Each structure stands twice: as C-alpha cells, then as structure tokens.
Coordinates of C-alpha atoms and ligand atoms in Angstrom, one line a residue:
M29 CA -31.5 225.3 96.7
K30 CA -28.3 224.3 97.6
L31 CA -25.7 225.7 99.3
R32 CA -23.3 226.0 95.7
N33 CA -26.2 227.5 93.4
K34 CA -27.1 229.9 96.3
I35 CA -23.9 231.5 96.4
N36 CA -23.4 231.2 92.6
L37 CA -26.6 232.8 92.0
Y38 CA -26.2 235.5 94.9
T39 CA -22.7 236.4 93.8
S40 CA -23.4 236.6 89.6
V41 CA -26.8 238.6 90.7
L42 CA -24.6 241.0 93.1
F43 CA -21.8 241.6 90.4
A44 CA -23.7 241.6 86.8
F45 CA -26.4 244.0 89.6
L46 CA -23.3 246.0 90.8
I47 CA -22.2 246.6 86.5
I48 CA -25.3 247.0 85.5
V49 CA -25.8 250.3 87.7
M50 CA -21.9 251.7 87.0
N51 CA -22.4 251.3 83.2
A52 CA -25.6 252.9 83.4
A53 CA -24.4 255.6 85.2
L54 CA -21.7 256.0 83.3
F55 CA -23.8 256.4 80.1
F56 CA -26.3 258.9 82.1
L57 CA -23.1 261.2 82.9
F58 CA -21.0 261.0 79.0
S59 CA -24.3 261.6 77.3
K60 CA -24.8 264.8 79.3
M61 CA -21.8 265.8 79.1
I62 CA -22.4 265.7 75.3
V63 CA -25.2 267.0 75.0
D64 CA -24.9 269.5 77.4
S65 CA -21.5 270.5 75.3
E66 CA -23.5 270.7 71.7
L67 CA -26.2 273.0 73.7
D68 CA -23.7 274.8 74.7
T69 CA -21.9 275.7 71.1
A70 CA -25.1 276.0 69.8
R71 CA -25.3 278.8 71.6
N72 CA -22.2 280.3 71.5
E73 CA -22.3 279.7 67.7
L74 CA -25.6 281.7 67.8
E75 CA -23.6 285.0 69.8
N76 CA -21.6 285.3 67.4
L77 CA -24.1 285.5 64.4
A78 CA -26.1 287.7 66.6
Q79 CA -23.6 290.6 66.7
E80 CA -22.8 289.7 63.1
I81 CA -26.5 289.7 62.4
D82 CA -27.1 292.9 63.9
Q83 CA -24.2 295.3 62.1
S84 CA -26.1 293.9 58.6
L85 CA -29.6 293.7 59.2
G86 CA -30.2 298.2 58.8
Q87 CA -28.5 297.4 55.0
I88 CA -29.6 293.9 54.0
P89 CA -33.3 292.7 53.6
P90 CA -33.5 289.7 56.9
A91 CA -35.1 286.8 54.6
D92 CA -31.7 287.3 52.6
L93 CA -29.8 287.7 55.5
L94 CA -30.8 284.9 57.5
R95 CA -30.8 282.7 54.1
A96 CA -26.9 283.7 54.1
Y97 CA -27.0 282.6 57.6
A98 CA -29.0 279.6 57.7
P99 CA -27.0 276.3 59.3
L100 CA -26.5 273.5 56.2
D101 CA -28.6 271.1 59.8
G102 CA -31.3 273.4 60.4
V103 CA -33.3 276.9 60.4
I104 CA -32.3 280.5 61.8
Q105 CA -35.3 282.3 62.5
I106 CA -36.0 285.7 64.1
V107 CA -39.9 286.2 65.2
Q108 CA -41.4 289.4 67.0
D109 CA -44.0 289.5 68.7
V110 CA -46.4 292.2 67.3
N111 CA -49.2 292.8 69.7
G112 CA -49.6 289.4 71.1
D113 CA -49.0 287.9 67.4
L114 CA -45.8 286.2 66.4
K115 CA -43.7 287.4 63.1
S116 CA -41.1 285.4 62.0
T117 CA -38.6 285.8 59.5
I118 CA -36.8 282.6 58.9
G119 CA -33.7 281.4 57.0
S120 CA -33.3 278.1 55.7
N121 CA -31.3 275.9 52.9
S122 CA -33.8 273.5 52.0
D123 CA -37.9 272.6 52.4
E124 CA -37.3 270.1 54.7
N125 CA -35.4 272.2 57.3
R126 CA -38.0 274.7 57.3
K127 CA -40.5 272.1 58.1
L128 CA -38.8 271.8 61.4
L129 CA -40.6 274.4 62.2
D130 CA -44.0 273.2 61.5
E131 CA -43.8 270.6 64.3
M132 CA -42.5 273.2 66.9
D133 CA -44.5 274.9 69.3
E134 CA -43.1 279.0 68.0
Q135 CA -42.5 281.2 70.8
F136 CA -41.2 284.6 71.9
Y137 CA -39.1 284.3 75.3
Q138 CA -37.7 287.5 77.2
S139 CA -34.5 286.3 78.3
E140 CA -31.3 284.2 76.3
Q141 CA -32.8 279.8 75.6
T142 CA -31.2 276.8 74.9
E143 CA -32.4 273.7 75.1
E144 CA -32.4 269.9 73.8
L145 CA -35.8 269.4 71.4
V146 CA -36.8 265.9 70.1
L147 CA -39.0 266.0 66.5
G148 CA -39.7 263.0 64.9
N149 CA -36.7 260.8 66.3
Q150 CA -34.4 263.7 65.4
H151 CA -32.5 265.7 68.2
Y152 CA -31.6 268.9 67.9
A153 CA -30.9 272.0 70.3
F154 CA -32.8 275.2 70.0
S155 CA -31.0 278.4 71.0
S156 CA -32.3 281.6 71.5
I157 CA -31.2 285.4 72.0
P158 CA -33.0 288.5 72.0
I159 CA -31.8 290.9 70.0
I160 CA -32.4 294.6 68.7
L161 CA -33.6 294.9 65.6
P162 CA -33.0 298.7 63.5
D163 CA -35.9 300.1 64.4
G164 CA -35.8 300.0 67.8
E165 CA -38.4 296.3 68.1
V166 CA -37.2 293.9 71.0
A167 CA -37.2 290.7 69.2
N168 CA -35.8 286.8 69.5
L169 CA -32.7 285.1 67.5
Q170 CA -33.0 281.8 67.1
T171 CA -31.4 278.5 65.3
V172 CA -32.6 275.1 65.5
Q173 CA -29.5 272.8 64.4
S174 CA -29.9 268.8 64.4
I175 CA -27.4 267.0 67.3
Q176 CA -28.2 264.1 66.2
S177 CA -24.1 262.9 65.2
A178 CA -23.6 263.2 68.4
I179 CA -26.6 261.4 69.5
N180 CA -25.7 258.5 66.8
I181 CA -22.4 258.6 68.6
L182 CA -24.2 258.4 72.3
Q183 CA -26.1 255.3 70.4
L184 CA -23.2 253.3 69.4
F185 CA -21.4 254.1 73.1
R186 CA -24.5 252.5 74.4
I187 CA -24.4 250.1 72.8
V188 CA -20.9 248.7 73.5
L189 CA -21.2 248.9 76.4
V190 CA -24.3 246.4 76.8
I191 CA -21.7 244.6 75.0
V192 CA -19.0 245.3 77.7
T193 CA -21.5 244.2 80.0
L194 CA -22.5 241.1 78.4
L195 CA -18.8 239.9 78.2
T196 CA -17.8 240.8 82.0
L197 CA -20.2 239.2 83.1
V198 CA -19.2 236.0 81.6
P199 CA -15.7 236.2 84.0
V200 CA -18.0 236.7 86.5
L201 CA -19.6 233.6 86.8
I202 CA -17.3 231.6 85.9
S203 CA -15.5 232.9 89.0
S204 CA -18.9 232.3 91.3
R205 CA -18.4 228.5 89.9
I206 CA -14.7 229.1 90.9
L207 CA -15.5 230.6 94.5
S208 CA -18.6 228.2 95.2
S209 CA -16.1 225.3 94.5
F210 CA -14.0 226.4 96.5
I211 CA -16.0 226.7 99.1
M212 CA -18.8 223.8 98.9
N213 CA -15.3 221.0 98.2
P214 CA -14.1 220.9 101.8
I215 CA -17.8 221.0 102.9
I216 CA -19.0 218.2 100.4
S217 CA -15.5 216.0 101.3
M218 CA -16.3 216.4 104.8
I219 CA -20.1 215.0 104.1
E220 CA -18.4 212.2 102.2
T221 CA -16.7 211.1 105.1
M222 CA -19.3 211.9 107.7
K223 CA -21.7 209.4 105.8
D224 CA -19.3 206.9 105.6
I225 CA -18.6 207.1 109.0
R226 CA -22.2 206.6 109.5
E227 CA -22.3 203.7 107.5
S228 CA -19.4 201.6 108.1
G229 CA -18.8 202.7 111.5
Q230 CA -15.3 203.3 111.3
F231 CA -13.2 206.6 112.2
K232 CA -12.4 208.1 108.7
Q233 CA -9.8 211.1 109.4
L234 CA -10.6 213.9 106.5
K235 CA -7.8 214.4 104.1
L236 CA -7.0 218.1 103.9
E237 CA -4.8 219.7 101.3
G238 CA -2.9 222.4 100.8
K239 CA -1.3 224.4 103.4
S240 CA -3.9 227.2 103.6
K241 CA -4.3 228.0 107.5
D242 CA -8.4 229.2 106.2
E243 CA -11.5 228.4 108.7
L244 CA -12.0 225.9 106.3
H245 CA -8.6 224.4 106.9
I246 CA -9.4 224.7 110.3
M247 CA -12.3 223.2 110.5
G248 CA -11.6 220.1 108.9
D249 CA -8.4 220.2 110.9
T250 CA -11.5 220.3 114.3
F251 CA -12.8 217.7 112.9
N252 CA -10.6 214.9 112.0
H253 CA -9.3 216.3 116.0
M254 CA -12.9 215.1 116.9
I255 CA -12.3 212.4 115.2
T256 CA -9.4 210.8 116.9
L257 CA -11.0 212.2 120.4
L258 CA -14.3 209.7 119.1
E259 CA -11.9 206.9 118.3
N260 CA -9.3 207.2 121.2
N261 CA -12.7 207.5 123.9
Y262 CA -14.3 204.2 121.8
E263 CA -10.8 202.3 122.0
K264 CA -10.7 203.2 126.0
Q265 CA -14.0 202.2 126.3
K266 CA -13.5 198.8 124.2
Q267 CA -10.5 198.2 126.4
F268 CA -12.1 199.0 129.9
V269 CA -15.1 196.4 128.8
S270 CA -12.7 193.8 127.9
N271 CA -10.1 194.6 130.5
A272 CA -13.0 194.2 133.1
S273 CA -14.0 191.6 131.5
H274 CA -11.7 189.5 131.4
E275 CA -11.0 190.5 135.3
F276 CA -14.0 189.2 136.3
K277 CA -13.8 185.7 134.4
T278 CA -11.2 184.2 137.1
P279 CA -13.4 185.2 139.6
L280 CA -16.0 183.4 138.7
T281 CA -14.5 180.5 137.3
V282 CA -12.8 180.6 140.5
I283 CA -16.2 180.2 142.4
E284 CA -18.0 178.6 139.6
S285 CA -15.3 175.4 140.4
Y286 CA -15.5 175.6 144.0
A287 CA -19.2 175.6 144.2
S288 CA -19.5 172.0 141.5
L289 CA -16.9 170.9 144.0
L290 CA -19.1 171.7 146.8
K291 CA -22.3 170.6 145.0
R292 CA -20.7 167.1 144.5
R293 CA -18.6 166.3 147.3
G294 CA -19.1 169.3 150.4
L295 CA -20.9 167.7 152.7
Q296 CA -18.3 164.6 153.0
D297 CA -14.7 166.7 154.0
P298 CA -15.7 169.4 156.2
A299 CA -12.1 170.3 155.0
L300 CA -12.5 171.3 151.7
F301 CA -16.1 172.4 152.5
E302 CA -14.3 174.9 154.8
E303 CA -11.6 175.2 152.1
S304 CA -14.3 176.0 149.2
V305 CA -16.6 178.7 151.3
E306 CA -13.5 180.6 152.2
A307 CA -12.2 180.8 148.5
I308 CA -15.8 181.9 147.6
H309 CA -16.5 184.3 149.8
S310 CA -12.8 186.3 149.3
E311 CA -13.6 186.0 145.8
A312 CA -17.3 188.0 146.0
I313 CA -15.3 190.6 148.0
R314 CA -12.7 191.1 146.2
M315 CA -15.7 190.9 142.7
R316 CA -17.8 192.9 145.1
E317 CA -14.6 195.4 145.5
M318 CA -13.8 195.7 142.5
T319 CA -17.5 196.5 141.0
E320 CA -17.4 199.7 143.5
Q321 CA -13.6 200.8 142.3
L322 CA -15.0 200.2 138.4
L323 CA -17.8 202.3 139.4
L324 CA -16.3 205.1 140.9
L325 CA -13.5 204.8 137.7
A326 CA -16.1 204.7 135.2
K327 CA -17.9 208.0 136.7
H328 CA -16.9 211.3 135.1
H329 CA -14.9 214.4 136.8
E330 CA -17.5 216.2 136.9
Q331 CA -19.3 214.1 139.0
W332 CA -16.5 213.8 141.9
N333 CA -18.7 215.8 144.8
I334 CA -15.7 217.7 146.1
E335 CA -16.3 218.6 149.5
W336 CA -13.7 221.4 151.0
N337 CA -13.0 221.7 154.7
D338 CA -10.1 223.7 155.9
I339 CA -8.5 220.5 157.9
Q340 CA -5.5 220.2 160.8
L341 CA -3.2 217.7 158.6
K342 CA -1.2 216.2 162.2
P343 CA -4.3 214.7 164.2
F344 CA -6.2 214.2 160.5
L345 CA -2.6 211.9 159.8
L346 CA -2.5 210.2 163.0
Q347 CA -6.0 208.6 163.2
T348 CA -5.7 207.3 159.2
A349 CA -3.2 205.8 160.7
K350 CA -4.8 204.5 163.9
A351 CA -7.6 203.1 161.6
F352 CA -5.7 201.5 159.1
E353 CA -2.5 199.3 161.4
Q354 CA -6.3 198.1 164.0
A355 CA -7.7 196.8 160.7
Y356 CA -4.8 195.5 159.6
N357 CA -2.2 194.6 161.9
R358 CA 0.7 196.5 160.9
K359 CA 2.7 199.0 162.5
I360 CA 3.0 202.4 160.7
S361 CA 5.4 205.1 161.9
F362 CA 4.1 208.3 162.3
I363 CA 6.1 211.4 161.9
C364 CA 4.7 215.3 161.2
D365 CA 6.3 218.2 162.7
G366 CA 4.4 221.2 162.6
T367 CA 0.8 222.0 162.6
S368 CA -0.3 222.7 158.8
I369 CA -3.8 222.8 157.6
V370 CA -4.8 222.2 154.3
R371 CA -7.7 222.4 152.5
T372 CA -9.0 218.9 150.9
D373 CA -11.8 217.0 150.5
E374 CA -11.6 215.2 154.6
Q375 CA -13.0 211.4 152.9
K376 CA -11.4 211.8 150.1
L377 CA -8.4 212.1 151.1
K378 CA -8.6 209.4 153.5
Q379 CA -9.3 207.3 150.4
L380 CA -6.2 208.5 148.7
L381 CA -3.9 207.8 151.6
F382 CA -5.9 204.3 151.8
I383 CA -5.2 203.6 148.3
F384 CA -0.9 204.6 148.8
L385 CA -1.1 203.0 152.4
D386 CA -3.0 199.5 151.0
N387 CA -0.6 199.1 148.4
A388 CA 2.2 200.1 151.0
R389 CA 0.9 196.8 153.0
K390 CA 0.7 194.9 150.1
Y391 CA 3.9 194.6 148.5
S392 CA 6.1 195.2 152.0
D393 CA 6.6 193.1 154.8
D394 CA 8.4 195.9 157.3
D395 CA 7.8 199.1 159.1
I396 CA 5.1 201.6 156.9
I397 CA 6.3 205.4 157.5
L398 CA 4.2 207.7 157.6
T399 CA 5.5 211.2 157.2
C400 CA 4.4 214.7 156.5
E401 CA 6.3 218.2 156.2
K402 CA 6.2 221.5 154.7
K403 CA 9.0 222.3 151.7
N404 CA 9.4 225.8 149.5
Q405 CA 5.9 226.9 151.0
K406 CA 4.0 223.3 149.7
V407 CA 2.9 220.5 152.7
L408 CA 4.0 217.2 151.4
I409 CA 2.7 213.5 152.7
H410 CA 5.3 210.8 152.4
I411 CA 4.3 206.7 152.1
Q412 CA 7.3 205.3 152.3
D413 CA 7.9 201.5 152.1
F414 CA 10.5 198.8 152.1
G415 CA 9.1 195.7 149.9
S416 CA 9.7 194.9 146.6
G417 CA 9.3 197.9 145.1
I418 CA 8.6 198.9 141.5
G419 CA 11.0 198.4 138.4
E420 CA 12.1 201.6 136.2
E421 CA 9.9 200.0 133.3
D422 CA 6.8 200.3 135.1
L423 CA 7.4 203.0 137.2
P424 CA 5.3 205.0 134.2
R425 CA 2.5 202.1 133.3
V426 CA 1.3 201.3 137.1
F427 CA -1.7 204.4 136.9
E428 CA -2.6 202.7 133.8
R429 CA -6.0 200.9 134.2
F430 CA -5.7 197.0 135.8
Y431 CA -1.6 197.7 134.9
R432 CA 0.1 195.3 137.5
V433 CA 3.8 194.7 137.9
D434 CA 3.6 190.8 138.2
E435 CA 0.4 189.1 137.4
A436 CA 1.4 186.4 139.6
R437 CA 2.5 187.6 142.6
T438 CA -0.2 190.6 142.6
R439 CA -2.7 188.4 142.3
Q440 CA -1.9 186.3 145.1
N441 CA -1.7 189.4 147.1
G442 CA -5.7 190.2 145.9
G443 CA -4.8 193.2 143.6
T444 CA -7.0 194.2 140.8
G445 CA -4.8 197.1 139.3
L446 CA -7.1 199.6 139.5
G447 CA -5.8 201.4 142.9
L448 CA -3.1 203.7 141.3
S449 CA -5.0 204.7 139.0
L450 CA -8.1 205.1 140.7
A451 CA -5.7 207.6 143.0
K452 CA -4.3 209.8 139.9
E453 CA -8.0 210.5 139.4
M454 CA -9.1 211.6 142.6
A455 CA -6.0 213.5 143.2
D456 CA -6.2 215.2 139.7
V457 CA -9.4 216.6 141.0
M458 CA -8.3 217.4 144.4
G459 CA -5.6 219.3 142.6
I460 CA -2.5 217.3 144.4
Q461 CA -0.1 216.4 143.0
L462 CA 1.7 212.8 143.1
E463 CA 5.3 211.6 143.1
L464 CA 6.4 207.6 142.9
K465 CA 9.5 207.1 144.0
S466 CA 10.4 203.1 143.4
E467 CA 13.5 200.8 143.4
K468 CA 13.0 197.3 142.8
G469 CA 13.8 195.3 146.2
A470 CA 14.5 198.6 148.0
G471 CA 10.9 199.7 148.3
T472 CA 8.7 202.6 147.6
T473 CA 7.9 206.2 148.6
V474 CA 4.7 207.8 147.2
T475 CA 4.3 211.4 147.6
L476 CA 1.4 213.3 148.0
M477 CA 2.0 217.0 146.9
F478 CA -0.7 219.8 148.0
N479 CA -0.9 223.0 145.5
Ligands
LIG30 P1 -5.6 197.3 143.8 O1 -4.9 198.5 144.6 O2 -7.0 198.0 143.2 O3 -6.4 196.6 144.4 P2 -3.2 196.5 142.9 O4 -2.6 197.1 144.0 O5 -2.2 195.9 142.2 O6 -4.7 196.0 142.9 P3 -2.8 199.3 141.9 O7 -3.2 199.6 143.1 O8 -3.5 200.2 140.8 O9 -3.3 198.0 142.1 O10 -1.0 199.3 141.6 C1 -0.2 198.8 140.7 C2 1.1 198.0 140.4 O11 1.9 198.7 141.1 C3 0.2 196.8 141.5 O12 0.4 195.3 141.1 C4 2.4 196.3 142.1 O13 2.7 195.9 141.5 C5 2.6 197.8 141.4 N1 2.3 198.6 142.9 C6 1.7 199.8 143.1 N2 2.7 200.1 144.6 C7 3.5 199.3 144.7 C8 4.4 199.3 146.1 N3 4.2 200.5 147.5 N4 4.9 198.1 146.2 C9 5.7 198.0 145.1 N5 4.5 197.9 144.1 C10 3.6 198.6 144.2
LIG31 MG1 -3.3 198.9 145.2

C-alpha cells in the first residue's frame, strides 16, 4: 500500500473511531440521565399519590378512588397478597391502558421498586411503594406510566448524533488528504529528482519551497547538501584524472619522440644516443615519482598509517639535513637550540621536510636555513631559502594539486606541482600547522607548527 493511502486510512479510521466512541458515550450518558429523571418523577408522583389515597381510602371505594387518580397514559393499581394469591384493584382511563397489565408479570414487593419496562415497543416507568390499607393489611400501590415521549426525544437525538458523526467524517477525510499530501509532496519530488539523477546521470538539486524548518525541509536540505558534496567530489575526481593524464602526456611524448629518434639514428650518433637515453631515463624517473605521489594522494586520510612516537627534535633535524646535503650537494645551515621533544611520526615528518627542502633546493641557489625554536609553548620548524619566491597572487594556490607558479621554469626544474598538496594533506593528518611566507625575488620561509 502506498504511504499516502496508509496515512489516509490510518488517520481517517482513527478519527472516525474516536468520534464514534465519543458520540456513543455522549448518547448513552444522556439517555441514562433522561430515563433516570423520568423514573424519579414517576416515583415522586407515586409517593404524593400514596399520601392522598391514604387519606381517602376509608371513605371512597378503592376502585372509584383509583379511577380518579389514574394517569392519562398508564394505569394505577393496588396489589394485595392474600395468602399467596395476588388480588389487585385497578384504576385506568381506558381499556387500552388496562391491557398493559396483561403484558406484565404482576408481583408483590416488600419494599419500594422503580424500573423501566418495555411492553411491546413502548417504554414505561414502573413504580411500586408499600401502603397500609384501612384494615391494617399491607399492600402495594403501583403505577405504570408511559415515558415514550422522552424516549422519542432520545431517538431524535440519536439520529442527530449519527448525522453529526457522518458530517464530521467529511472534514476528517479532507484533512487527512491534506496532511498526507503535505508529507508526501516533498518526498515525491525527492523521488522524482532521484529518478532524474539516475536516468540523466546529472546532479540535480531539490527545489525547497517555503521557509519552514520542519524535518522534511531539513531532509531536502540534507539531500541537496549531499548532492553538492557528491558533485564536488565527482568534479574533483574528474579534474584529478584529467590533470594526471595531462601531466603524463608530456613525459610520454618526450619518451616516444626520443625512442623513435633512437630507432632511426641512435646507433650512428653516440652524442644523440647519450642525450636520448639521458632524457628517457630522467623522464621515466619523473613519471615513477609522479605515480608514487599520485597514489599517495589518492589515498584517503584514514589510510595514512601514523605511528606516533616521542622524538628528540634536534638530532632528528640534524640527521635529516645531513642526508639532504649528501644527496643534493647543497649547503644547509642548521640552527636549533633547546632540547624539544615532539610527538609525531618520524618517517612522515622526514617526508614532509624533504618536500619543503626539495622546493627550497629547486627554487633557490643560495644556502638553505633550517631552524627550530619554541615559541608560546609551541615547537616551530622553519625552512628558509633566498630564491625566486612566490608572488602574492599565487601564494593561496600553491597547495592545490598540480599547481605550479611558472610553468616553464618549474618544468625545467622537474616539478609536478604535487609536493605542497601532499605536504598539506600529511600535515593535516599529523596535526601540524603549515605557514608559507614568501616574497617574490627575496625567498620563501615555510613554518611547521606542532600542536
Ligand atoms: P613537485 O614538488 O611535485 O615535484 P613542485 O615543486 O612544482 O613539484 P609544489 O612543491 O607543490 O610543486 O610547489 C608548487 C609551486 O609552488 C611550485 O611549482 C613553485 O612554483 C612554488 N614553490 C613552492 N616552494 C617554493 C619555494 N621554496 N620557492 C619558490 N617557489 C616555490
Ligand atoms: Mg615541490
């Protein structure tokens, strides 16, 4: 069953049930009150009659007396118990009324009695009270009086209630329809959008109407947010793939052209052979490094396996600087005072430092300065060079993947533009804050701040 129909059905049935129960309770309560009051009246009247009859009983024959007091729509009688046999004296205004007594069981009661009787399909109030006859015998004075007019009113009341119940069900049905469309419309539009996305393969947003911040609005909002995230990720991925393939195109073209040159004339010309092999070799190395970096970048943060250790910063930095000096034959001035201990992943920190040292090496010719210090309880590492520097307009973008400031120069230096983005990712995972200060033509200082 559809959700809309379920809401309709459940709300309508529930409301209908409540209304019926309420009206039925109202009817039974009201009819009990009416009948009780009719019975009370009948008993009070009988008590009054008993007093009056009591005074006249000795003087007027009972049959005449009762006829005089007989009610218009009922009978009055005196019932005597004579050794087990019931003897009754009846007073009534018509034979029809007198016949009422034939339909009911005649009984003698020891105490007062009042009840509702249904004879045929007519309702009567029956009352009986004990009286003492002039001869000292105990008898019952009993009346049977119609209460049909009250019952007629109750029947009318019942019809009115049934009509009212049916009429109130109409707005209930309408409101349940409104409620279900209120809930279902945003859901249906969401389903439509999802179907659209599935069929067209394009990211689409839900149209959110109204300013209410109800759960459905929040759901729609969350959906839109999710679609935006997916779209962004998809775009990033697309860009990543296109950037990567673009980056591979050049080295592959270089390798291809040198390889075909070698095929044609390589053996005759040793200088050309040397140059080609050198170029192919360096491009191959560059591609391998780029692949490694790409693979690292493609990994998600959770996959970075960090091994936390307390390390002595000074000897660690000194060793890193020495290794770098050996590998690239570049002078690194090392200034570090204090005996700071930091909690970090040694291998990853070294990788991070190599990225910055590598940039400093590539983009400057003078000495590189590596310093460490403690400032405001925080350990800082600076890598400073006096090279080309980065212009203000490029500074915010150098952490983007594949971003290089000067294409021609950096290509000549062999950069791929992946170093700083990788550094940023690693620093984030290790809880290290990065700061890049640079002035075009003057140099660059990178600061690593431990938390
Ligand atoms: P890769 O590091 O992947 O081999 P790359 O060095 O070009 O390539 P990044 O390390 O991400 O890439 O640096 C991005 C750009 O920022 C560089 O191309 C360069 O233009 C600029 N840059 C980075 N460090 C410095 C620096 N110390 N001095 C001058 N420019 C720099
Ligand atoms: Mg670099």
